[in-house]
Coordinates of C-alpha atoms in Angstrom, one line a residue:
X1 CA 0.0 0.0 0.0
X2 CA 2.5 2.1 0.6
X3 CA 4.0 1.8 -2.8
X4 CA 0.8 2.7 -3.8
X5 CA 0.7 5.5 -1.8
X6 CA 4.2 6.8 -2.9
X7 CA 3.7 6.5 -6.6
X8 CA 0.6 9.1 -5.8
X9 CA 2.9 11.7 -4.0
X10 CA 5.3 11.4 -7.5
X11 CA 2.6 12.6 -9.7
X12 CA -0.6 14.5 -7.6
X13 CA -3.6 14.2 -9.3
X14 CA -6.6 16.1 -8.6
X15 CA -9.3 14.1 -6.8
X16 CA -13.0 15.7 -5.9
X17 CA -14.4 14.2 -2.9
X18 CA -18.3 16.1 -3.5
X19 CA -19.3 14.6 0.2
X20 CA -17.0 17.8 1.4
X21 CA -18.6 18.6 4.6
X22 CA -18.9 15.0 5.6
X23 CA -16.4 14.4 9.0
X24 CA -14.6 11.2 7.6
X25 CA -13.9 12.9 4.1
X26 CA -12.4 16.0 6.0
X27 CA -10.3 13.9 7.9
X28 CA -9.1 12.3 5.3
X29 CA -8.5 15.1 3.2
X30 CA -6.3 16.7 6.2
X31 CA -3.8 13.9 6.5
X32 CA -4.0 13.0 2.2
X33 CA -2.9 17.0 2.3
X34 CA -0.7 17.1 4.5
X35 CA 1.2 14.8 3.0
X36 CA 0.8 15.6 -0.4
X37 CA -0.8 12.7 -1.9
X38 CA -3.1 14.2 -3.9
X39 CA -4.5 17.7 -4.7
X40 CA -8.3 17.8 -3.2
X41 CA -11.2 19.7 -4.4
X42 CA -13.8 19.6 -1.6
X43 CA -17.5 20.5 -2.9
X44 CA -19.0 22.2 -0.1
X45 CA -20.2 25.8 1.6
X46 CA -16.6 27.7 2.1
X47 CA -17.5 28.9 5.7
X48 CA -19.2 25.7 6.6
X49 CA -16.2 23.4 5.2
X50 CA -14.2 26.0 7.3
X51 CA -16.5 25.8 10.7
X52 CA -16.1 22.1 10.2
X53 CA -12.2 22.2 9.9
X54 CA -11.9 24.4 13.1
X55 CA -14.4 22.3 15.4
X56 CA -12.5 19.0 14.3
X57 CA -8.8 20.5 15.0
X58 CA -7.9 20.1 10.9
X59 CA -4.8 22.2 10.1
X60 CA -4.1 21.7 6.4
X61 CA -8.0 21.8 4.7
X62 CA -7.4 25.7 3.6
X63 CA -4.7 24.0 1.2
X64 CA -7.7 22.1 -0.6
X65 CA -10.2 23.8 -3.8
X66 CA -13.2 24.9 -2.1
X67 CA -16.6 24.6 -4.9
X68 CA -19.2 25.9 -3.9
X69 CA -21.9 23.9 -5.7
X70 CA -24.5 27.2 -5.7
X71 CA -22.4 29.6 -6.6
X72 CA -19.0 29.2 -8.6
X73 CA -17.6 30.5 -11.6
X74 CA -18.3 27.5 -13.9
X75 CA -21.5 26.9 -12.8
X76 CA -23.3 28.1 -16.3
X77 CA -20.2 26.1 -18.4
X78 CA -21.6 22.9 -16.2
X79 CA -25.1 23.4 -17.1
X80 CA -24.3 23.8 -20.5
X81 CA -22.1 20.7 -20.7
X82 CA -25.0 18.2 -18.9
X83 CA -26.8 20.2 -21.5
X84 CA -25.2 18.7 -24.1
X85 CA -24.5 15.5 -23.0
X86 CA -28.2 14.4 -22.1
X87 CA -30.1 16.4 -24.8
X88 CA -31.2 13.1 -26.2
X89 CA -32.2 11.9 -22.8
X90 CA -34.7 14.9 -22.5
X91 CA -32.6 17.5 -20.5
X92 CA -33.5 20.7 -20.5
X93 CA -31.2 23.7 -19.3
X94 CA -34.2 24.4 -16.3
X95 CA -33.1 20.8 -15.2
X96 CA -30.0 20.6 -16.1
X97 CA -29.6 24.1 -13.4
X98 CA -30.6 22.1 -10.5
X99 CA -28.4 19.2 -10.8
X100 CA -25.7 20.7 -11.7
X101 CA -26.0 21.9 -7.7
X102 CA -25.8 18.0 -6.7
X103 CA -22.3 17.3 -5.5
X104 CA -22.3 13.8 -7.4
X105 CA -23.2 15.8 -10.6
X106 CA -21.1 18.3 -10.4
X107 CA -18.1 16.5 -9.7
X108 CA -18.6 13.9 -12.6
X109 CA -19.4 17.0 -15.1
X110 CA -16.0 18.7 -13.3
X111 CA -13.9 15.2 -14.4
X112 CA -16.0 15.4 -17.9
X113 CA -14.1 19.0 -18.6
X114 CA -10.9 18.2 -17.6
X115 CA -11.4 20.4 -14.3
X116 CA -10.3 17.3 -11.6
X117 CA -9.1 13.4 -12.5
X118 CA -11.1 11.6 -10.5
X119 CA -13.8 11.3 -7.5
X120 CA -14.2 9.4 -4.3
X121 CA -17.9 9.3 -3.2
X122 CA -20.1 7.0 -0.9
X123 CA -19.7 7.6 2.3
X124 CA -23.0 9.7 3.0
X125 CA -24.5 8.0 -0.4
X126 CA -25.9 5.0 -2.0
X127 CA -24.1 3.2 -4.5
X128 CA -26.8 3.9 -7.2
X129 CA -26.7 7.8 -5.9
X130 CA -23.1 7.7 -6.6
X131 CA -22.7 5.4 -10.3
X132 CA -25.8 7.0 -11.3
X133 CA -24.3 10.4 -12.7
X134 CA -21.0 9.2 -13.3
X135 CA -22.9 6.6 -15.7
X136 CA -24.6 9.5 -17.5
X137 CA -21.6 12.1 -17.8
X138 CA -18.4 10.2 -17.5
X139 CA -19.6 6.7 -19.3
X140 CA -17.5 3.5 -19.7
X141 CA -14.2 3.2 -21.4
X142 CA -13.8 2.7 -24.8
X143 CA -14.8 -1.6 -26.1
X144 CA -15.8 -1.7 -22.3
X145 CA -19.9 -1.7 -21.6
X146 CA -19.6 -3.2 -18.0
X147 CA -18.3 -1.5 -14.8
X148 CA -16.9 -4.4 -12.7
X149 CA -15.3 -4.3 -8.7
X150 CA -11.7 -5.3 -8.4
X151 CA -10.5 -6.0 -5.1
X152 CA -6.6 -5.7 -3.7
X153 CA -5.7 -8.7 -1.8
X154 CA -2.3 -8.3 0.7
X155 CA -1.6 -11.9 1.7
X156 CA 0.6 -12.9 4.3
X157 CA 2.1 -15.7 2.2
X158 CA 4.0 -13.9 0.0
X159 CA 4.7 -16.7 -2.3
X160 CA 1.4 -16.1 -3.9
X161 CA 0.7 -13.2 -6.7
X162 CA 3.7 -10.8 -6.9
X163 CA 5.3 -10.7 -3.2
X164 CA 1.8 -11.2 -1.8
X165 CA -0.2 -9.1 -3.6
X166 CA -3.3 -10.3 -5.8
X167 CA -6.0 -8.7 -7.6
X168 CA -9.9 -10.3 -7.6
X169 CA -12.3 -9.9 -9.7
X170 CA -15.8 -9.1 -10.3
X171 CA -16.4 -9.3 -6.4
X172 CA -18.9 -6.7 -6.2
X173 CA -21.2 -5.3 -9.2
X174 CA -22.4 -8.1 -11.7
X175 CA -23.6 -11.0 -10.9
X176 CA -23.9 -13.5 -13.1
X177 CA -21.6 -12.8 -15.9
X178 CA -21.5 -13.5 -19.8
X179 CA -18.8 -14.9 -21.6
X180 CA -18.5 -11.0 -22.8
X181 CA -18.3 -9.8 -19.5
X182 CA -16.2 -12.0 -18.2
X183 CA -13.6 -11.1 -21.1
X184 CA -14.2 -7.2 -20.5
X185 CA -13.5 -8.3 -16.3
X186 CA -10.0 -9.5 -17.1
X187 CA -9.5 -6.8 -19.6
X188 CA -10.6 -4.2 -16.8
X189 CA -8.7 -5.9 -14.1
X190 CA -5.5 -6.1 -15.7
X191 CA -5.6 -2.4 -16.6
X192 CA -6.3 -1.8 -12.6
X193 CA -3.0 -4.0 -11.9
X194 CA -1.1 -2.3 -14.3
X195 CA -2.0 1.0 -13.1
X196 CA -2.5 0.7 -9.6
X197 CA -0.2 -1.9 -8.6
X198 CA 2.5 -1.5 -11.2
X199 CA 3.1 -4.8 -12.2
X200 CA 2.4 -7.0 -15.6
X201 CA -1.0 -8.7 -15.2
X202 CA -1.1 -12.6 -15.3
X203 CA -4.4 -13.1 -15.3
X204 CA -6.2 -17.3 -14.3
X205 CA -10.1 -17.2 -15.8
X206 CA -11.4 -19.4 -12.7
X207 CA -13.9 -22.7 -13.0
X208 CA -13.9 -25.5 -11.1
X209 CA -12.2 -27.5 -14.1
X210 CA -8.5 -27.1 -15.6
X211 CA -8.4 -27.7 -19.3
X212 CA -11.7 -29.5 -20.1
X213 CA -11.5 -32.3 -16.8
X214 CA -14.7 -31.3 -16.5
X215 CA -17.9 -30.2 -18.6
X216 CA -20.8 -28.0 -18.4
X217 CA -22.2 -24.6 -20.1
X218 CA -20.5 -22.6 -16.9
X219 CA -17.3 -23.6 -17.9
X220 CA -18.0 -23.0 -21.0
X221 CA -18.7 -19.6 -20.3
X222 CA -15.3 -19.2 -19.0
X223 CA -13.4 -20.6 -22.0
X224 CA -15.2 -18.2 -23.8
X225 CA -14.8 -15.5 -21.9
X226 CA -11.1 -16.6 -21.7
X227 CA -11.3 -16.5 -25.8
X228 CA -12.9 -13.1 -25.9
X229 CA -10.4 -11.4 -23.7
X230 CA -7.3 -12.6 -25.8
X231 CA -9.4 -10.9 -28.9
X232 CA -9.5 -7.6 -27.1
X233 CA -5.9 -7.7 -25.7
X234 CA -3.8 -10.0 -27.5
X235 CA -1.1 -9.0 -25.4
X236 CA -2.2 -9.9 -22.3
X237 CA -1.1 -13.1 -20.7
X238 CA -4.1 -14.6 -19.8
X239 CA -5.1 -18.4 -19.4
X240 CA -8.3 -20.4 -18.7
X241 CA -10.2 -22.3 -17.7
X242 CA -8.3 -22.9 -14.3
X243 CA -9.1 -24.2 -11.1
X244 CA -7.7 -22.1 -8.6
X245 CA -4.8 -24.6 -7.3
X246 CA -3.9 -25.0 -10.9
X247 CA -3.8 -21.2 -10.9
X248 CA -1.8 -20.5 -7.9
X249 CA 0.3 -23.0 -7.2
X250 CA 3.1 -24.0 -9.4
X251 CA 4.0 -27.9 -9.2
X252 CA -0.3 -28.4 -9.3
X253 CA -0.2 -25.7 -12.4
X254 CA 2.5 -28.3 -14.3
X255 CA 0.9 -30.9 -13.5
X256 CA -2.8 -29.7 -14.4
X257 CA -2.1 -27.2 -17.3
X258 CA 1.4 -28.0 -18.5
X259 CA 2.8 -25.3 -20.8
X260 CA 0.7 -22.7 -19.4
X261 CA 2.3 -19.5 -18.6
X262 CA 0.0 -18.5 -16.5
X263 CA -1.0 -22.0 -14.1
X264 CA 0.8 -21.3 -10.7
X265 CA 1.9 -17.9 -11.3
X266 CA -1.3 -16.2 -11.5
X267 CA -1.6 -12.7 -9.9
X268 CA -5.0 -11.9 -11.2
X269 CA -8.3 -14.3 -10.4
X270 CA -11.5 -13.6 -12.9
X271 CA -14.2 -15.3 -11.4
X272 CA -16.8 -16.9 -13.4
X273 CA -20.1 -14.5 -11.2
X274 CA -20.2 -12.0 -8.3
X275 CA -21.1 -15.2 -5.5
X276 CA -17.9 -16.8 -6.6
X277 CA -15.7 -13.5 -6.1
X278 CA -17.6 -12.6 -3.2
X279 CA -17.1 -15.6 -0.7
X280 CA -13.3 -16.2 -2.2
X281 CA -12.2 -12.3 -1.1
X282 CA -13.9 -12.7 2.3
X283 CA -12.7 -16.2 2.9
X284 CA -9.1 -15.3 1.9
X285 CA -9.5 -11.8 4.1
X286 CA -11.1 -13.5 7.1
X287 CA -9.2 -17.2 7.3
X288 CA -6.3 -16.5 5.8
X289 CA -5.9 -13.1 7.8
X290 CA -5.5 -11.3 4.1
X291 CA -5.8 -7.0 3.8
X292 CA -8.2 -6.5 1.0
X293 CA -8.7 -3.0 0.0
X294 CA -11.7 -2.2 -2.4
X295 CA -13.9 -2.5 -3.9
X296 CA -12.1 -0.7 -6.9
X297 CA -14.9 0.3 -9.8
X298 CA -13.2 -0.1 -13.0
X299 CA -14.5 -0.1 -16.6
X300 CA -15.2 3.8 -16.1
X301 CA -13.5 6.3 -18.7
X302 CA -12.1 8.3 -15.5
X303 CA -12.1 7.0 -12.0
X304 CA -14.8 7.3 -9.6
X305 CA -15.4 4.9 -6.8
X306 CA -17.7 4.2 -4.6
X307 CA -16.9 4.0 -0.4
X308 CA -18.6 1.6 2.0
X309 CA -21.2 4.2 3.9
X310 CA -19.5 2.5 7.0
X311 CA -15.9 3.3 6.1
X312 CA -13.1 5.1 8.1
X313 CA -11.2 8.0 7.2
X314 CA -8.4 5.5 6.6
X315 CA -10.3 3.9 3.9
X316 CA -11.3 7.1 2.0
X317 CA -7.3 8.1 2.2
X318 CA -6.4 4.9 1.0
X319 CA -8.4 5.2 -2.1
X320 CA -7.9 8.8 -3.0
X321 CA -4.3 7.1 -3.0
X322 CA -5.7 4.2 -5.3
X323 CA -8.0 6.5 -7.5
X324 CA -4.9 8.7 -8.4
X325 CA -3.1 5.7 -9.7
X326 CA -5.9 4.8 -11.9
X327 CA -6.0 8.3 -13.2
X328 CA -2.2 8.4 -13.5
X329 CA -2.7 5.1 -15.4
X330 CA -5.5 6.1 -18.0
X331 CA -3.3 9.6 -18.9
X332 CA 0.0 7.4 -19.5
X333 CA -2.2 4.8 -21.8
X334 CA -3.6 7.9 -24.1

């Protein structure tokens, strides 16, 4: 994490946290100032954001942007922008002037004009209040049509994934895959280790057969999915279908998937639907004592991501820290 963290400090990107009066985003934002790891824009009243850093004993807020969200100087520019990007969608300028006071709104339409590189929202909001606008004004990535949930997984044994650290994925948004989806998954997920973690994906397409010792439609899915990916990326190094002893450890991967470059060194798990991710990154965090940090939207054409409403102020500083790589990331790839 702290790698992480540095390779933020080396290249500050702005992040807009629109939940700017909220006590754990403050907090967060003091420390993520103090020690320059990214610049923050906090949407908020000025005097209350102010009042707010004075009752909690917060020394370093007056170094973030302060937005107003009634009254700043691109307010019209914003209107006109959600204008123009949900004409089609019946917006009118009369509606389009009232959202663009929303925080969520205005700090997607703020990544949308180049004003900020990406947001950290959920902690006073639902997940649907938070995907909702960045859906509308920020839209996925280019060949990419589904938003998936990558989680960071610190293990102790740190023979696994590169020095212990793994990426899973979909663990949190879709939940029962296509063979399309799948393939856009992987593709997402090794674009988040690349970016975020800073090492080359090697990405295992989980079932619970290796190389056709079993059959049925779901694995079928996944040696489709596993097909599709390697259509959209022919550079990635991506294998599948793979158990997930076959994927992670080596003498089972030789013995299971011989020539495979990817059986028993695998540093990214696909899984093939969201129950499957879901119990494997909480049974790794909880019996295997494992730190996993996330979940991390990706898919998006800019970061945004989405907190736990019951999240600490360590959480939010952790993915400012993460969001920044992703935005680092996307400006490197274009």
């Amino acid at each position: 994490m702290q790698d992480i963290i540095n390779r933020a400090k080396a290249n500050p990107q702005r992040i807009v946290l629109p939940e700017g009066t909220e006590e754990r985003m403050l907090r967060a934002a003091d420390r993520l100032l103090a020690d320059k790891v990214a610049n923050i824009i906090l949407i908020g009243t000025p005097g209350e954001i102010a009042d707010l850093a004075t009752q909690y004993g917060l020394n370093h807020i007056q170094k973030a942007t302060i937005i107003d969200p009634a009254n700043h100087e691109k307010k019209e520019e914003y209107t006109d922008l959600l204008v123009k990007l949900r004409q089609k969608k019946g917006m009118t300028k009369e509606k389009a002037s009232v959202l663009v006071e929303n925080p969520l709104y205005l700090a997607c339409l703020m990544i949308k004009a180049g004003d900020a590189d990406g947001e950290i929202a959920g902690a006073d909001n639902t997940t649907g209040d938070v995907l909702r606008p960045a859906l509308q004004i920020i839209k996925t990535a280019p060949g990419i049509s589904s938003v998936s949930g990558a989680f960071i997984m610190f293990i102790q044994d740190h023979t696994y994934g590169n020095d212990g650290i793994m990426v899973f994925a979909d663990c949190a948004v879709i939940p029962d895959p296509t063979a399309e989806e799948l393939a856009q998954i992987a593709v997402s997920t090794a674009k988040t280790t690349r970016d975020i973690i800073g090492v080359e994906p090697r990405v295992a397409m989980l079932s619970f057969s290796t190389k056709g010792s079993a059959s049925h439609p779901r694995i079928d899915k996944v040696v489709e999915g596993t097909r599709l990916a390697r259509e959209m990326a022919p550079d990635l190094k991506i294998d599948g279908e793979l158990q997930a002893d076959a994927a992670l450890v080596e003498a089972i991967g030789l013995k299971k998937a011989p020539g495979s470059e990817i059986a028993g060194k695998a540093n990214v798990l696909v899984f093939p639907s969201l129950e499957v991710g879901n119990i494997a990154y909480k049974l790794v965090q909880r019996l295997g004592g494992a730190e996993a940090v996330g979940p991390i939207l990706q898919g998006m054409a800019a970061p945004v991501n989405d907190l736990s409403r019951g999240c600490s102020s360590e959480d939010i500083y952790k993915m400012v820290a993460i969001v920044a790589n992703q935005a680092i990331g996307l400006k490197s790839s274009k």
